[in-house]
PDB file of C-alpha atoms in Angstrom:
ATOM      1  CA  MET D   1      46.806 -10.501  -2.265  1.00 48.00           C
ATOM      2  CA  THR D   2      45.121 -13.201  -4.270  1.00 51.00           C
ATOM      3  CA  ASP D   3      45.283 -13.479  -8.055  1.00 49.00           C
ATOM      4  CA  LEU D   4      41.881 -11.842  -8.296  1.00 49.00           C
ATOM      5  CA  ASP D   5      42.969  -8.906  -6.148  1.00 49.00           C
ATOM      6  CA  GLN D   6      46.104  -8.455  -8.249  1.00 52.00           C
ATOM      7  CA  ARG D   7      44.114  -8.443 -11.498  1.00 51.00           C
ATOM      8  CA  TYR D   8      41.914  -5.627 -10.308  1.00 51.00           C
ATOM      9  CA  ALA D   9      44.621  -3.534  -8.666  1.00 53.00           C
ATOM     10  CA  ASP D  10      46.088  -0.347 -10.014  1.00 56.00           C
ATOM     11  CA  PRO D  11      49.803  -0.219 -10.810  1.00 57.00           C
ATOM     12  CA  ASP D  12      50.601   0.936  -7.275  1.00 59.00           C
ATOM     13  CA  GLY D  13      49.146  -2.329  -5.933  1.00 56.00           C
ATOM     14  CA  LEU D  14      46.029  -0.754  -4.411  1.00 56.00           C
ATOM     15  CA  ALA D  15      42.650  -2.308  -5.122  1.00 56.00           C
ATOM     16  CA  TYR D  16      40.132  -0.064  -6.803  1.00 57.00           C
ATOM     17  CA  GLY D  17      36.376  -0.016  -6.974  1.00 58.00           C
ATOM     18  CA  PRO D  18      33.526   2.404  -6.935  1.00 54.00           C
ATOM     19  CA  SER D  19      34.059   5.269  -4.569  1.00 56.00           C
ATOM     20  CA  ALA D  20      31.505   5.826  -1.830  1.00 58.00           C
ATOM     21  CA  GLY D  21      30.808   9.312  -3.134  1.00 70.00           C
ATOM     22  CA  SER D  22      29.813   8.104  -6.573  1.00 83.00           C
ATOM     23  CA  LEU D  23      27.571   5.385  -5.129  1.00 84.00           C
ATOM     24  CA  ALA D  24      25.842   7.928  -2.893  1.00 83.00           C
ATOM     25  CA  ASP D  25      25.439  10.271  -5.873  1.00 84.00           C
ATOM     26  CA  LEU D  26      23.946   7.467  -7.938  1.00 83.00           C
ATOM     27  CA  LEU D  27      21.495   6.555  -5.164  1.00 82.00           C
ATOM     28  CA  GLU D  28      20.501  10.196  -4.746  1.00 84.00           C
ATOM     29  CA  ARG D  29      19.861  10.557  -8.483  1.00 83.00           C
ATOM     30  CA  VAL D  30      17.801   7.334  -8.604  1.00 81.00           C
ATOM     31  CA  LEU D  31      15.656   8.401  -5.662  1.00 81.00           C
ATOM     32  CA  ASP D  32      15.296  11.933  -7.004  1.00 83.00           C
ATOM     33  CA  LYS D  33      14.242  10.908 -10.514  1.00 82.00           C
ATOM     34  CA  GLY D  34      12.729   7.489  -9.832  1.00 81.00           C
ATOM     35  CA  VAL D  35      13.247   4.196 -11.636  1.00 83.00           C
ATOM     36  CA  VAL D  36      10.571   1.905 -13.047  1.00 81.00           C
ATOM     37  CA  ILE D  37      11.276  -1.787 -13.518  1.00 84.00           C
ATOM     38  CA  ALA D  38       8.604  -3.752 -15.350  1.00 86.00           C
ATOM     39  CA  GLY D  39       8.299  -7.393 -16.289  1.00 90.00           C
ATOM     40  CA  ASP D  40       5.815 -10.127 -17.074  1.00 90.00           C
ATOM     41  CA  ILE D  41       5.967 -13.798 -16.201  1.00 90.00           C
ATOM     42  CA  LYS D  42       3.762 -16.130 -18.239  1.00 91.00           C
ATOM     43  CA  ILE D  43       3.293 -19.833 -17.778  1.00 91.00           C
ATOM     44  CA  ASP D  44       1.814 -21.631 -20.791  1.00 90.00           C
ATOM     45  CA  LEU D  45       1.057 -25.285 -21.343  1.00 89.00           C
ATOM     46  CA  LEU D  46       0.389 -26.363 -24.930  1.00 89.00           C
ATOM     47  CA  ASP D  47      -0.388 -22.789 -25.998  1.00 86.00           C
ATOM     48  CA  ILE D  48      -2.856 -22.399 -23.121  1.00 88.00           C
ATOM     49  CA  GLU D  49      -2.037 -19.563 -20.778  1.00 88.00           C
ATOM     50  CA  LEU D  50      -2.171 -20.879 -17.222  1.00 90.00           C
ATOM     51  CA  LEU D  51      -0.746 -17.968 -15.264  1.00 92.00           C
ATOM     52  CA  THR D  52       0.381 -14.419 -15.920  1.00 91.00           C
ATOM     53  CA  ILE D  53       2.128 -12.307 -13.318  1.00 92.00           C
ATOM     54  CA  ARG D  54       2.753  -8.658 -14.102  1.00 91.00           C
ATOM     55  CA  LEU D  55       5.423  -6.988 -12.013  1.00 89.00           C
ATOM     56  CA  ARG D  56       5.866  -3.234 -11.775  1.00 86.00           C
ATOM     57  CA  LEU D  57       8.462  -1.796  -9.418  1.00 85.00           C
ATOM     58  CA  PHE D  58       8.828   1.930  -8.851  1.00 84.00           C
ATOM     59  CA  ILE D  59      11.881   2.964  -6.845  1.00 85.00           C
ATOM     60  CA  ALA D  60      11.845   6.590  -5.747  1.00 85.00           C
ATOM     61  CA  SER D  61      11.885   8.873  -2.762  1.00 84.00           C
ATOM     62  CA  VAL D  62       8.622   9.715  -1.019  1.00 81.00           C
ATOM     63  CA  ASP D  63       8.638  13.213  -2.500  1.00 85.00           C
ATOM     64  CA  THR D  64       9.179  11.899  -6.033  1.00 83.00           C
ATOM     65  CA  ALA D  65       6.427   9.307  -5.576  1.00 82.00           C
ATOM     66  CA  LYS D  66       4.014  11.993  -4.360  1.00 83.00           C
ATOM     67  CA  LYS D  67       4.865  14.107  -7.417  1.00 84.00           C
ATOM     68  CA  ALA D  68       3.979  11.064  -9.542  1.00 80.00           C
ATOM     69  CA  GLY D  69       0.626  10.786  -7.737  1.00 82.00           C
ATOM     70  CA  ILE D  70       1.502   7.741  -5.666  1.00 80.00           C
ATOM     71  CA  ASP D  71       0.622   7.968  -1.969  1.00 79.00           C
ATOM     72  CA  TRP D  72      -1.092   4.682  -1.097  1.00 77.00           C
ATOM     73  CA  TRP D  73       0.997   4.233   2.064  1.00 75.00           C
ATOM     74  CA  GLU D  74      -0.803   7.212   3.612  1.00 78.00           C
ATOM     75  CA  THR D  75      -4.235   5.568   3.315  1.00 75.00           C
ATOM     76  CA  ASP D  76      -3.296   1.959   4.085  1.00 76.00           C
ATOM     77  CA  PRO D  77      -4.182   1.196   7.729  1.00 72.00           C
ATOM     78  CA  ALA D  78      -1.459  -1.448   7.880  1.00 74.00           C
ATOM     79  CA  LEU D  79       1.228   1.142   7.075  1.00 71.00           C
ATOM     80  CA  SER D  80      -0.085   4.387   8.559  1.00 71.00           C
ATOM     81  CA  SER D  81      -1.252   4.965  12.113  1.00 74.00           C
ATOM     82  CA  ARG D  82      -3.249   7.998  10.928  1.00 74.00           C
ATOM     83  CA  ALA D  83      -5.035   5.875   8.326  1.00 67.00           C
ATOM     84  CA  ALA D  84      -5.738   3.229  10.981  1.00 69.00           C
ATOM     85  CA  ARG D  85      -7.265   5.884  13.255  1.00 76.00           C
ATOM     86  CA  ASP D  86      -9.296   7.257  10.352  1.00 77.00           C
ATOM     87  CA  SER D  87     -10.635   3.826   9.413  1.00 78.00           C
ATOM     88  CA  LEU D  88     -11.574   3.149  13.044  1.00 81.00           C
ATOM     89  CA  ALA D  89     -13.335   6.521  13.247  1.00 83.00           C
ATOM     90  CA  GLU D  90     -15.260   5.764  10.038  1.00 86.00           C
ATOM     91  CA  GLU D  91     -16.268   2.333  11.325  1.00 89.00           C
ATOM     92  CA  ASN D  92     -17.311   3.862  14.643  1.00 90.00           C
ATOM     93  CA  ALA D  93     -19.465   6.472  12.866  1.00 92.00           C
ATOM     94  CA  ARG D  94     -21.136   3.768  10.721  1.00 94.00           C
ATOM     95  CA  LEU D  95     -21.869   1.634  13.789  1.00 93.00           C
ATOM     96  CA  ARG D  96     -23.300   4.621  15.671  1.00 95.00           C
ATOM     97  CA  ALA D  97     -25.583   5.437  12.722  1.00 95.00           C
ATOM     98  CA  ARG D  98     -26.809   1.819  12.602  1.00 94.00           C
ATOM     99  CA  LEU D  99     -27.377   1.820  16.355  1.00 94.00           C
ATOM    100  CA  ASP D 100     -29.363   5.070  16.137  1.00 93.00           C
ATOM    101  CA  ALA D 101     -31.474   3.616  13.325  1.00 92.00           C
ATOM    102  CA  LEU D 102     -32.182   0.446  15.342  1.00 92.00           C
ATOM    103  CA  GLU D 103     -33.072   2.419  18.467  1.00 91.00           C
ATOM    104  CA  SER D 104     -35.434   4.702  16.551  1.00 90.00           C
ATOM    105  CA  SER D 105     -36.999   1.643  14.920  1.00 89.00           C
ATOM    106  CA  LEU D 106     -37.545   0.054  18.355  1.00 88.00           C
ATOM    107  CA  GLU D 107     -39.028   3.304  19.708  1.00 86.00           C
ATOM    108  CA  ASP D 108     -41.424   3.478  16.740  1.00 83.00           C
ATOM    109  CA  ASP D 109     -42.467  -0.154  17.305  1.00 78.00           C
ATOM    110  CA  SER D 110     -43.091   0.440  21.025  1.00 78.00           C
ATOM    111  CA  ALA D 111     -45.067   3.620  20.244  1.00 74.00           C
ATOM    112  CA  ASP D 112     -47.207   1.668  17.740  1.00 72.00           C
ATOM    113  CA  ASP D 113     -47.802  -1.045  20.373  1.00 70.00           C
ATOM    114  CA  ALA D 114     -48.844   1.586  22.922  1.00 67.00           C
ATOM    115  CA  VAL D 115     -51.316   3.115  20.448  1.00 64.00           C
ATOM    116  CA  GLU D 116     -52.799  -0.321  19.719  1.00 67.00           C
ATOM    117  CA  GLU D 117     -53.201  -1.058  23.436  1.00 66.00           C
ATOM    118  CA  THR D 118     -54.991   2.224  24.111  1.00 65.00           C
ATOM    119  CA  SER D 119     -57.276   1.843  21.096  1.00 64.00           C
ATOM    120  CA  GLY D 120     -58.091  -1.745  22.108  1.00 60.00           C
ATOM    121  CA  ALA D 121     -58.960  -0.667  25.686  1.00 56.00           C
ATOM    122  CA  ALA D 122     -61.211   2.138  24.406  1.00 54.00           C
ATOM    123  CA  ARG D 123     -63.428  -0.333  22.488  1.00 55.00           C
TER     124      ARG D 123
END
């Protein structure tokens, strides 16, 4: 044992530290209740604010976050395959609507041209 180990040893010579059970309990409580860590970083030069960074960190389980109204990972296509499929389906529907509008516009133009040709031939 080193000097450091001997300083933090109980009288029987065994090293002590946090038990695994208490660490697991602590982690479970943090995830169950949630923890918010907030901080601001400001960079000033001669009383002129150049940069401000606001940091907010919320550590919690998924269930606790949902109870708090936080569920952005479900709608972010980069994090959710369902959200990616949904965004592709929405884009596909928009493109189909634009294509239908263009096709109907072309059909209207060709119908107008046909009417003009027949009226010009009748003169």
